Tab-separated table of C-alpha atoms in Angstrom:
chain	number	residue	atom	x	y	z
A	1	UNK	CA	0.000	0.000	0.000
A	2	UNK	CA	1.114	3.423	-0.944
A	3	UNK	CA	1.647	5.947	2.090
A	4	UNK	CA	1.244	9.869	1.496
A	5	UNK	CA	2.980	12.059	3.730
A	6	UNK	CA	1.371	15.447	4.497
A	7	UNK	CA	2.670	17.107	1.683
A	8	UNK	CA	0.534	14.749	-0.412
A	9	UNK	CA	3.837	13.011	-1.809
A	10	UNK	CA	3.541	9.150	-2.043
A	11	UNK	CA	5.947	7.231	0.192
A	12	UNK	CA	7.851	6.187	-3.177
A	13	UNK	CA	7.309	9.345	-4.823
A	14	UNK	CA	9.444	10.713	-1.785
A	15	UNK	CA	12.407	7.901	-2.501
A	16	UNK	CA	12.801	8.421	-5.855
A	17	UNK	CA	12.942	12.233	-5.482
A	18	UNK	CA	14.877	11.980	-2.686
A	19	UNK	CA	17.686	9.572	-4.713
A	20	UNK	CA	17.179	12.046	-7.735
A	21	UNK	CA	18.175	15.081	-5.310
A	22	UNK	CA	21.302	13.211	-3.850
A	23	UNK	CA	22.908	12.475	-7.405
A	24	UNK	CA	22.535	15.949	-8.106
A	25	UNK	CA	23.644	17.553	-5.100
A	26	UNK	CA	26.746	15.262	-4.843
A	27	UNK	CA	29.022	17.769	-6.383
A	28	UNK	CA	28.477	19.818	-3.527
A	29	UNK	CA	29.239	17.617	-0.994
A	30	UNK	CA	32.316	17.858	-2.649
A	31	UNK	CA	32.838	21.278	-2.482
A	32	UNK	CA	30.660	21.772	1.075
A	33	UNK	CA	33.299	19.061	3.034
A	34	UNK	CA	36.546	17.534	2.514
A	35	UNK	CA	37.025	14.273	1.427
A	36	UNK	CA	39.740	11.448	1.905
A	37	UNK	CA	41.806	11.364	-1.418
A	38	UNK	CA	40.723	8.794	-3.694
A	39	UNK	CA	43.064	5.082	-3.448
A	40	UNK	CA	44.627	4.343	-6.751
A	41	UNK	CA	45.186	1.482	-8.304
A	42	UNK	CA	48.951	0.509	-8.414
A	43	UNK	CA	50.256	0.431	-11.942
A	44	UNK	CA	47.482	2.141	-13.687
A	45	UNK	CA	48.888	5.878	-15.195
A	46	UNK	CA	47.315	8.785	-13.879
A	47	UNK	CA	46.131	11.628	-16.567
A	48	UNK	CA	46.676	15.204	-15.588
A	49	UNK	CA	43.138	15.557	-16.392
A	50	UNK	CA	40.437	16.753	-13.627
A	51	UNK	CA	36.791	17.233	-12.821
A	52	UNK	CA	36.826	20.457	-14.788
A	53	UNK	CA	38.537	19.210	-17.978
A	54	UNK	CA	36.092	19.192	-20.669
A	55	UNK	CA	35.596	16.076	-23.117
A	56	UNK	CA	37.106	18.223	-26.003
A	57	UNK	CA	40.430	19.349	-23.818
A	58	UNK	CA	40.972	15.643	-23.176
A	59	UNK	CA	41.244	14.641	-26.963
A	60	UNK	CA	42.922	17.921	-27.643
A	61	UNK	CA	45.098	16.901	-30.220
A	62	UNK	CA	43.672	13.638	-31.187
A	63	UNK	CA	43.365	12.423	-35.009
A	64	UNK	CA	40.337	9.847	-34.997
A	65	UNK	CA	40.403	9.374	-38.743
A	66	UNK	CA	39.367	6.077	-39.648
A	67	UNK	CA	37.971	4.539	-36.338
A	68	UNK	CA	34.089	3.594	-35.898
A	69	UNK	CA	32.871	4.242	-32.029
A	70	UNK	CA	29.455	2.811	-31.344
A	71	UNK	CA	27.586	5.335	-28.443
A	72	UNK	CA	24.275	4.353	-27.148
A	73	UNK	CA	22.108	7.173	-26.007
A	74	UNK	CA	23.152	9.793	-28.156
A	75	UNK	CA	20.112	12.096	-27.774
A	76	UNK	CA	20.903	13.748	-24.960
A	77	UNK	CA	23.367	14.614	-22.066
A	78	UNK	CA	27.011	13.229	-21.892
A	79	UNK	CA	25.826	10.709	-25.189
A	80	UNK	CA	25.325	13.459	-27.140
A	81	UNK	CA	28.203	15.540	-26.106
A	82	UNK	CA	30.362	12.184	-26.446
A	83	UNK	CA	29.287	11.423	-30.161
A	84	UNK	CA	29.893	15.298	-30.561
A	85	UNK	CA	33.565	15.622	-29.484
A	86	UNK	CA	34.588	11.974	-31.313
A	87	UNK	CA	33.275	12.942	-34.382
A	88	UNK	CA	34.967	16.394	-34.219
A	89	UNK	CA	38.100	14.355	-33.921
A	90	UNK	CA	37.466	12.845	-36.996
A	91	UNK	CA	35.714	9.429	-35.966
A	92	UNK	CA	32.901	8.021	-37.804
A	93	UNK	CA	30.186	7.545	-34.769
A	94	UNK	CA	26.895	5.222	-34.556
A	95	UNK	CA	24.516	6.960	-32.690
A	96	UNK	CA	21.532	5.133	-31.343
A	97	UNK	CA	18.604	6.471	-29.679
A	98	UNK	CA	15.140	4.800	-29.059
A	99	UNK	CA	13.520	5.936	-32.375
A	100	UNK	CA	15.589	6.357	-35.936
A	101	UNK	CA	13.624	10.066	-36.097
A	102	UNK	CA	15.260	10.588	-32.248
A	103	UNK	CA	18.810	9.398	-33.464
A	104	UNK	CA	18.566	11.104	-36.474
A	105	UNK	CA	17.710	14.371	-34.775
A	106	UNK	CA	20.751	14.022	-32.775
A	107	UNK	CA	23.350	13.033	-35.058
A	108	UNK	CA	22.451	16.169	-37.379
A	109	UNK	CA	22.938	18.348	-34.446
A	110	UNK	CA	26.702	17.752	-34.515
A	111	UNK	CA	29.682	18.484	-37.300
A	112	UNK	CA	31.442	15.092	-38.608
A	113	UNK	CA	30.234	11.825	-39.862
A	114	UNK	CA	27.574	10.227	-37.716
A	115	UNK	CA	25.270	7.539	-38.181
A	116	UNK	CA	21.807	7.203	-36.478
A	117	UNK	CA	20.436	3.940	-35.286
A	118	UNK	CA	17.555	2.440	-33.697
A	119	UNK	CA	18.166	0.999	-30.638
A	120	UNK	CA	15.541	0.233	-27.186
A	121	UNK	CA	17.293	-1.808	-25.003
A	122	UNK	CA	14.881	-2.983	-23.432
A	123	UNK	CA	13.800	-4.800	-26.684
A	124	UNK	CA	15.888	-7.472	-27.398
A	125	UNK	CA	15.043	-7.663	-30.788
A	126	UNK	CA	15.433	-4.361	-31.188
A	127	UNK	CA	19.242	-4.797	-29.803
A	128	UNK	CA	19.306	-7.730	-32.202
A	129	UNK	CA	18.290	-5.948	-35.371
A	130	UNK	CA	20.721	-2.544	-34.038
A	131	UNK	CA	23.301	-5.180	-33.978
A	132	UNK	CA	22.654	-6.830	-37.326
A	133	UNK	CA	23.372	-3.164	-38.855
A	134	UNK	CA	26.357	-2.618	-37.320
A	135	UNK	CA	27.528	-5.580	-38.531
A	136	UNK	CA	26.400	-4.403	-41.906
A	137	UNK	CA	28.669	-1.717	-42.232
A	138	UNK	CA	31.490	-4.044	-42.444
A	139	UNK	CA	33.835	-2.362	-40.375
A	140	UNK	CA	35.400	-2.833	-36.791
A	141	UNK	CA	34.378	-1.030	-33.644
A	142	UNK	CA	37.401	0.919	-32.371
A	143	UNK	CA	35.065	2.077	-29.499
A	144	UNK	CA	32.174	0.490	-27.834
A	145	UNK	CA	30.207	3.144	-25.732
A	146	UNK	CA	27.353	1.849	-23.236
A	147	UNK	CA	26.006	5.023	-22.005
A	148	UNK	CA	21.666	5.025	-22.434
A	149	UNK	CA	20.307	4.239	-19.416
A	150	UNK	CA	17.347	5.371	-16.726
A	151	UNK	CA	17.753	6.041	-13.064
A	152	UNK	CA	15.314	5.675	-10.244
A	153	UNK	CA	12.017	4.532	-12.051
A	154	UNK	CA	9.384	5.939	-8.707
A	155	UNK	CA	6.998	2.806	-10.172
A	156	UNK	CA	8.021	-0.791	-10.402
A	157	UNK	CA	8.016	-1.860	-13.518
A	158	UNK	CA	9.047	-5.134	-15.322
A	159	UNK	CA	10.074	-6.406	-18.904
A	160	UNK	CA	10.740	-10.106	-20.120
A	161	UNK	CA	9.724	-10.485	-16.091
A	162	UNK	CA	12.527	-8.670	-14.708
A	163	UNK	CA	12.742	-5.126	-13.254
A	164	UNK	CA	13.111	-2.550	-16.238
A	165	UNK	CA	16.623	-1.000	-14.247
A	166	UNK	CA	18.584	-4.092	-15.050
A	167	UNK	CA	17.101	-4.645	-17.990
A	168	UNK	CA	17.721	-1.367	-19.480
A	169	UNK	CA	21.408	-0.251	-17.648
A	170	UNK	CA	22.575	-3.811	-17.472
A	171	UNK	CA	21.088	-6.428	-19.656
A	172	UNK	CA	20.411	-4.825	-23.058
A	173	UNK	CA	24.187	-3.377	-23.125
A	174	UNK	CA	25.070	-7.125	-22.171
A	175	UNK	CA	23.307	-8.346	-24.931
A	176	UNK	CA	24.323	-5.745	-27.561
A	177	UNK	CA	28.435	-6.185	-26.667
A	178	UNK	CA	28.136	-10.126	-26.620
A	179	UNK	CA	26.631	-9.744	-30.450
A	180	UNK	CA	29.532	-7.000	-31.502
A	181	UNK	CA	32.267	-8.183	-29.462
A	182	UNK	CA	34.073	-9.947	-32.324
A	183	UNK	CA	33.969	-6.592	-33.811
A	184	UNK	CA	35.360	-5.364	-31.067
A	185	UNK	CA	38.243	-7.810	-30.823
A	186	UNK	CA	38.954	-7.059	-34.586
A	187	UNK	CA	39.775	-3.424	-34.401
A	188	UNK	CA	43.907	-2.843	-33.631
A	189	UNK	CA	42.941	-1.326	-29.948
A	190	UNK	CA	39.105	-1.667	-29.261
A	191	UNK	CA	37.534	-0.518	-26.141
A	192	UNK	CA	34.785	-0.778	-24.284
A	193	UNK	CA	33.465	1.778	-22.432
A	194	UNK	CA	30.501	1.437	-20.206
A	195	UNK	CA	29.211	4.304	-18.120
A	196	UNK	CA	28.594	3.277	-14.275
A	197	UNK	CA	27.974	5.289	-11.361
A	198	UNK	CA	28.640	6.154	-7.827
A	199	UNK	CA	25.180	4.905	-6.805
A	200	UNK	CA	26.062	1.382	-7.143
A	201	UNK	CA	26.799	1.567	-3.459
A	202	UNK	CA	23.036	1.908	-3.376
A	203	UNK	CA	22.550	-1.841	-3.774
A	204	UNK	CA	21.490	-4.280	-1.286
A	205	UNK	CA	25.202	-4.865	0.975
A	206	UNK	CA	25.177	-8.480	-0.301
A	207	UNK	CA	25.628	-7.070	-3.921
A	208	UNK	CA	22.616	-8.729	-6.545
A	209	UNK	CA	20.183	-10.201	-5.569
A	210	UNK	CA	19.905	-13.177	-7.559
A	211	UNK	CA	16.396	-14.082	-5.914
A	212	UNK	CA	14.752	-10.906	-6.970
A	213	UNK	CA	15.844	-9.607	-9.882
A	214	UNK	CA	12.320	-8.950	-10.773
A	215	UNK	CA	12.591	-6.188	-8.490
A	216	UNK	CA	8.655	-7.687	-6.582
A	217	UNK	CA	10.375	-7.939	-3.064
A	218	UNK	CA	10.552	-4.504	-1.152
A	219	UNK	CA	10.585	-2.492	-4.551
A	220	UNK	CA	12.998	0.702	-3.718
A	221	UNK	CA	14.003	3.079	-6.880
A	222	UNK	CA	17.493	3.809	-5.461
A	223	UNK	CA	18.125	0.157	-4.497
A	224	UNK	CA	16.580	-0.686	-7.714
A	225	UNK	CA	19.264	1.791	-9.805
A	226	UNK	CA	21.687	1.304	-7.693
A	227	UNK	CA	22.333	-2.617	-8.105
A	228	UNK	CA	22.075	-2.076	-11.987
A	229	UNK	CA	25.011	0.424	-11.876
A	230	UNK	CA	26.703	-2.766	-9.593
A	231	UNK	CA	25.619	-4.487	-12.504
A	232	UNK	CA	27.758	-2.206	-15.425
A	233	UNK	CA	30.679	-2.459	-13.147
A	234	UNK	CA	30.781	-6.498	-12.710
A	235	UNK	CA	30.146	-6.913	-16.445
A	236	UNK	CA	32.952	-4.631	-17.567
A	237	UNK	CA	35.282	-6.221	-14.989
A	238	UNK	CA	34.397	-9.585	-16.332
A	239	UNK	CA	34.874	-8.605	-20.340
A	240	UNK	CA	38.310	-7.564	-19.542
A	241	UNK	CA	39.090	-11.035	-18.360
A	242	UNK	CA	37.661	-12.486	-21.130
A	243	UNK	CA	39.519	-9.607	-23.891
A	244	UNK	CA	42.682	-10.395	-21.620
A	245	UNK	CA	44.056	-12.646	-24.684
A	246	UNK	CA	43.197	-9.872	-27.134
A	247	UNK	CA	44.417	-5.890	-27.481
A	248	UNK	CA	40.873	-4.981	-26.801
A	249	UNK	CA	40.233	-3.411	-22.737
A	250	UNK	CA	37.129	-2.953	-21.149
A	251	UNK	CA	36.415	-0.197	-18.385
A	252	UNK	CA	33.929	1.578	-16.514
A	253	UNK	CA	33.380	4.860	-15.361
A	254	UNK	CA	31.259	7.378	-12.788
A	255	UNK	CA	30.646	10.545	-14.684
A	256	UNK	CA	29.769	12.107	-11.725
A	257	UNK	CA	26.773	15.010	-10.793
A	258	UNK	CA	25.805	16.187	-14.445
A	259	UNK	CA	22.764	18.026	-15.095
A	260	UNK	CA	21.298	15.713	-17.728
A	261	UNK	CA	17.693	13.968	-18.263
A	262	UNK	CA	18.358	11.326	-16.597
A	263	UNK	CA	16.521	12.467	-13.676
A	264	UNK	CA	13.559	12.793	-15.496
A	265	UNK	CA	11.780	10.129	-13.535
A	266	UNK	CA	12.052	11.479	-10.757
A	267	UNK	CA	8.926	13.791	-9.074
A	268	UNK	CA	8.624	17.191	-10.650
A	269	UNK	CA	9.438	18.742	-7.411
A	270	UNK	CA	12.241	17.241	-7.656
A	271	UNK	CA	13.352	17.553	-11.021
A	272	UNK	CA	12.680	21.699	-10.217
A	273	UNK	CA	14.994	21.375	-7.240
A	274	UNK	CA	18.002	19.841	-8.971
A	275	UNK	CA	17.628	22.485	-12.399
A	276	UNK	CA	17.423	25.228	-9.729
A	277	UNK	CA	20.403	23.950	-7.496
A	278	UNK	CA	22.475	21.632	-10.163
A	279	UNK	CA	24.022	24.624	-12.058
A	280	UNK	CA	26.049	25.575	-9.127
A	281	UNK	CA	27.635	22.035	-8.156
A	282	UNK	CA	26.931	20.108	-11.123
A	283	UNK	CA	28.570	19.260	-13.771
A	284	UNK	CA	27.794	20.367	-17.419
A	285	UNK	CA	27.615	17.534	-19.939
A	286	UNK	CA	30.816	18.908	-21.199
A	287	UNK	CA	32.740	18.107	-18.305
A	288	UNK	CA	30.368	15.223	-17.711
A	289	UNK	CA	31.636	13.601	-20.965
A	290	UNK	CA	35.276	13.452	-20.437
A	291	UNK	CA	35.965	10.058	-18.945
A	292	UNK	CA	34.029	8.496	-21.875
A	293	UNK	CA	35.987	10.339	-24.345
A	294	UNK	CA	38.965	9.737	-21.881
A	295	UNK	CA	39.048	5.654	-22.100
A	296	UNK	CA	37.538	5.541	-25.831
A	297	UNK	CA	40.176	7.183	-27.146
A	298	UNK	CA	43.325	8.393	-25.268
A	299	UNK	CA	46.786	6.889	-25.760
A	300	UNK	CA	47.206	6.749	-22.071
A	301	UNK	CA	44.921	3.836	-21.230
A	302	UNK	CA	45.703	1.912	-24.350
A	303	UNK	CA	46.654	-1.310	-22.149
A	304	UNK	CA	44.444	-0.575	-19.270
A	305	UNK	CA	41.536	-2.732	-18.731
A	306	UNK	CA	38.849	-3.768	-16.074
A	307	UNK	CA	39.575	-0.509	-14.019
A	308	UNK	CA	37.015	2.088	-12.706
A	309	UNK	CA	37.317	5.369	-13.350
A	310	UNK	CA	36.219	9.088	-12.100
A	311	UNK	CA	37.688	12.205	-13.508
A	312	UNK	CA	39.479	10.584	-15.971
A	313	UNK	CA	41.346	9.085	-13.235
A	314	UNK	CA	41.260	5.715	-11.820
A	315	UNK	CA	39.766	4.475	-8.315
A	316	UNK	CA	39.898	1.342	-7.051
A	317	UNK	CA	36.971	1.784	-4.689
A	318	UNK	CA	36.410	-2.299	-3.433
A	319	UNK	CA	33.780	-3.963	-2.330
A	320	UNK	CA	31.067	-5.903	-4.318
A	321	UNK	CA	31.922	-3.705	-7.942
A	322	UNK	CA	35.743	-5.592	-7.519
A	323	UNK	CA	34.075	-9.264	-6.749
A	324	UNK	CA	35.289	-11.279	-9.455
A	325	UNK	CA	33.257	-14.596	-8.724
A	326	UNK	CA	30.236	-12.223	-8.581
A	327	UNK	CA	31.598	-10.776	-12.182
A	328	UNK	CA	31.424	-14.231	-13.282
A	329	UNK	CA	27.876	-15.167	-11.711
A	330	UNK	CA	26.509	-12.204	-13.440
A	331	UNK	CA	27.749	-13.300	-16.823
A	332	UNK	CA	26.809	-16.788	-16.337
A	333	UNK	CA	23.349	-15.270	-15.247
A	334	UNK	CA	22.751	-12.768	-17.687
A	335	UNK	CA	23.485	-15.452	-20.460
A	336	UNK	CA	21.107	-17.101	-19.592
A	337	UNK	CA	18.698	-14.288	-19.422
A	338	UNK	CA	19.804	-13.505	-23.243
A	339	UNK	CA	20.436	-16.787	-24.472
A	340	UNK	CA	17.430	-16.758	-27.052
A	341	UNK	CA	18.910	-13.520	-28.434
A	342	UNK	CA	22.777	-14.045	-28.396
């Protein structure tokens, strides 16, 4: 049963605003108290890039003539401004978006080749026909991107029987990489990039929960987002194992507080409150974009793989989102989730 409080906000309504308000006031805590420096991983190069470099200062200087970079979610955000700076560079970049007309939109928006494409995760065929037209083109993927995704849903809802979070952040991503991997593998350095965030610590302490992944037990939007952003980080940690006999890497990333869409689910009262407040702590999706552009296509991180990264700088930040035999239960899991679409 739904509980109102006085204001008239639902009990859920009041979660999912509430997680909504905290991912866009985390760049002030930040600035409003001092934290512990971040632990880095030893042997992993450090760029002299920041919070403040912008995704075009970080490939300052780079030629991207000739490579292909796949980016889901192009229509908006740090997607958009991702496709925009690559293609600048010179890349050739496949845009996707849930509509052609959406994609479409989008890729005209920026200067350089683009290609729109089609592409609802939480479709499978849809992932399965996006997938077919990559594979069309003929050419390798230099850069895999997995950066759509939806935060906080205030409603529980399902698809293929398991909640939409994982299905959308997690298991449409894990189904589109397993079908282009090859591709992947046959470009001279491909990457794969896939865009995580700091509110995977918002999943249940055990890390998934393998008995509810259709999200009916104790619904909770934060809980809910949170364990598919566990979800991005176990997956890319258990590609790199599996690229380890290849050039190809595989890492994930926390953009950080950007003032995107992605809150859009959240209440309206909420979504006010982080427009009115988010330009003074957040993030732009210029800034927001840089570790994407970062690990798709600097020299620095050519060899690096299963790392996590913030800043354009790597954290090793432990717990569940390092768990390799959890890495491997989610692939073995999420196979067979996919199987009838691999």
């Amino acid at each position: 049963m739904q509980r109102t409080t006085q204001l008239g906000i639902s009990r859920r309504g009041l979660v999912a605003g509430v997680a909504a308000v905290a991912v866009a006031g985390a760049g002030a805590a930040v600035v409003l108290r001092r934290k512990p420096p971040p632990v880095r991983p030893a042997g992993v190069p450090l760029s002299p890039f920041d919070a403040t470099t912008t995704a075009e200062q970080v490939t300052d200087g780079l030629d991207l003539s000739g490579r292909t970079y796949l980016i889901t979610g192009v229509t908006s955000g740090i997607g958009r401004e991702a496709m925009r700076v690559l293609a600048l560079r010179g890349a050739h970049v496949i845009g996707t978006g849930r509509t052609l007309d959406k994609a479409a939109a989008a890729c005209a928006s920026v200067t350089g080749r683009t290609t729109p494409l089609a592409l609802e995760l939480t479709d499978f065929p849809s992932v399965v026909a996006a997938s077919d037209a990559v594979r069309a083109l003929g050419v390798p993927l230099d850069g895999l991107v997995c950066n759509a995704g939806v935060m906080a849903l205030p409603q529980h809802e399902q698809v293929y029987g398991l909640e939409k979070q994982f299905v959308t952040n997690h298991l449409g991503h894990f189904l589109l990489v397993n079908r282009l991997v090859d591709l992947v593998r046959a470009a001279p350095q491909g990457r794969v990039v896939v865009v995580s965030s700091s509110a995977l610590k918002w999943a249940d302490p055990a890390g998934i929960e393998w008995d509810n992944l259709s999200g009916e037990r104790d619904y909770d939007p934060s809980r809910a987002y949170g364990q598919s952003k566990l979800a991005n980080n176990l997956f890319s940690l258990e590609l790199a194992r599996r690229l380890a006999d290849s050039t190809a890497t595989s890492n994930c990333l926390n953009p950080g507080a950007v003032l995107t869409e992605l809150q859009r689910h959240a209440p309206g009262w909420a979504v006010t409150l982080g427009r009115w407040i988010g330009p003074a702590f957040m993030k732009m999706p210029a800034e927001g974009a840089n570790t994407s552009c970062y690990l798709a296509a600097h020299p620095l991180v050519a060899t690096v793989s299963g790392r996590y990264f913030q800043d354009c700088n790597p954290i090793a930040i432990g717990g569940n989102s390092e768990d390799p035999a959890m890495a491997a239960k989610l692939w073995d899991v999420s196979t067979e989730l996919v199987r009838a679409w691999l």
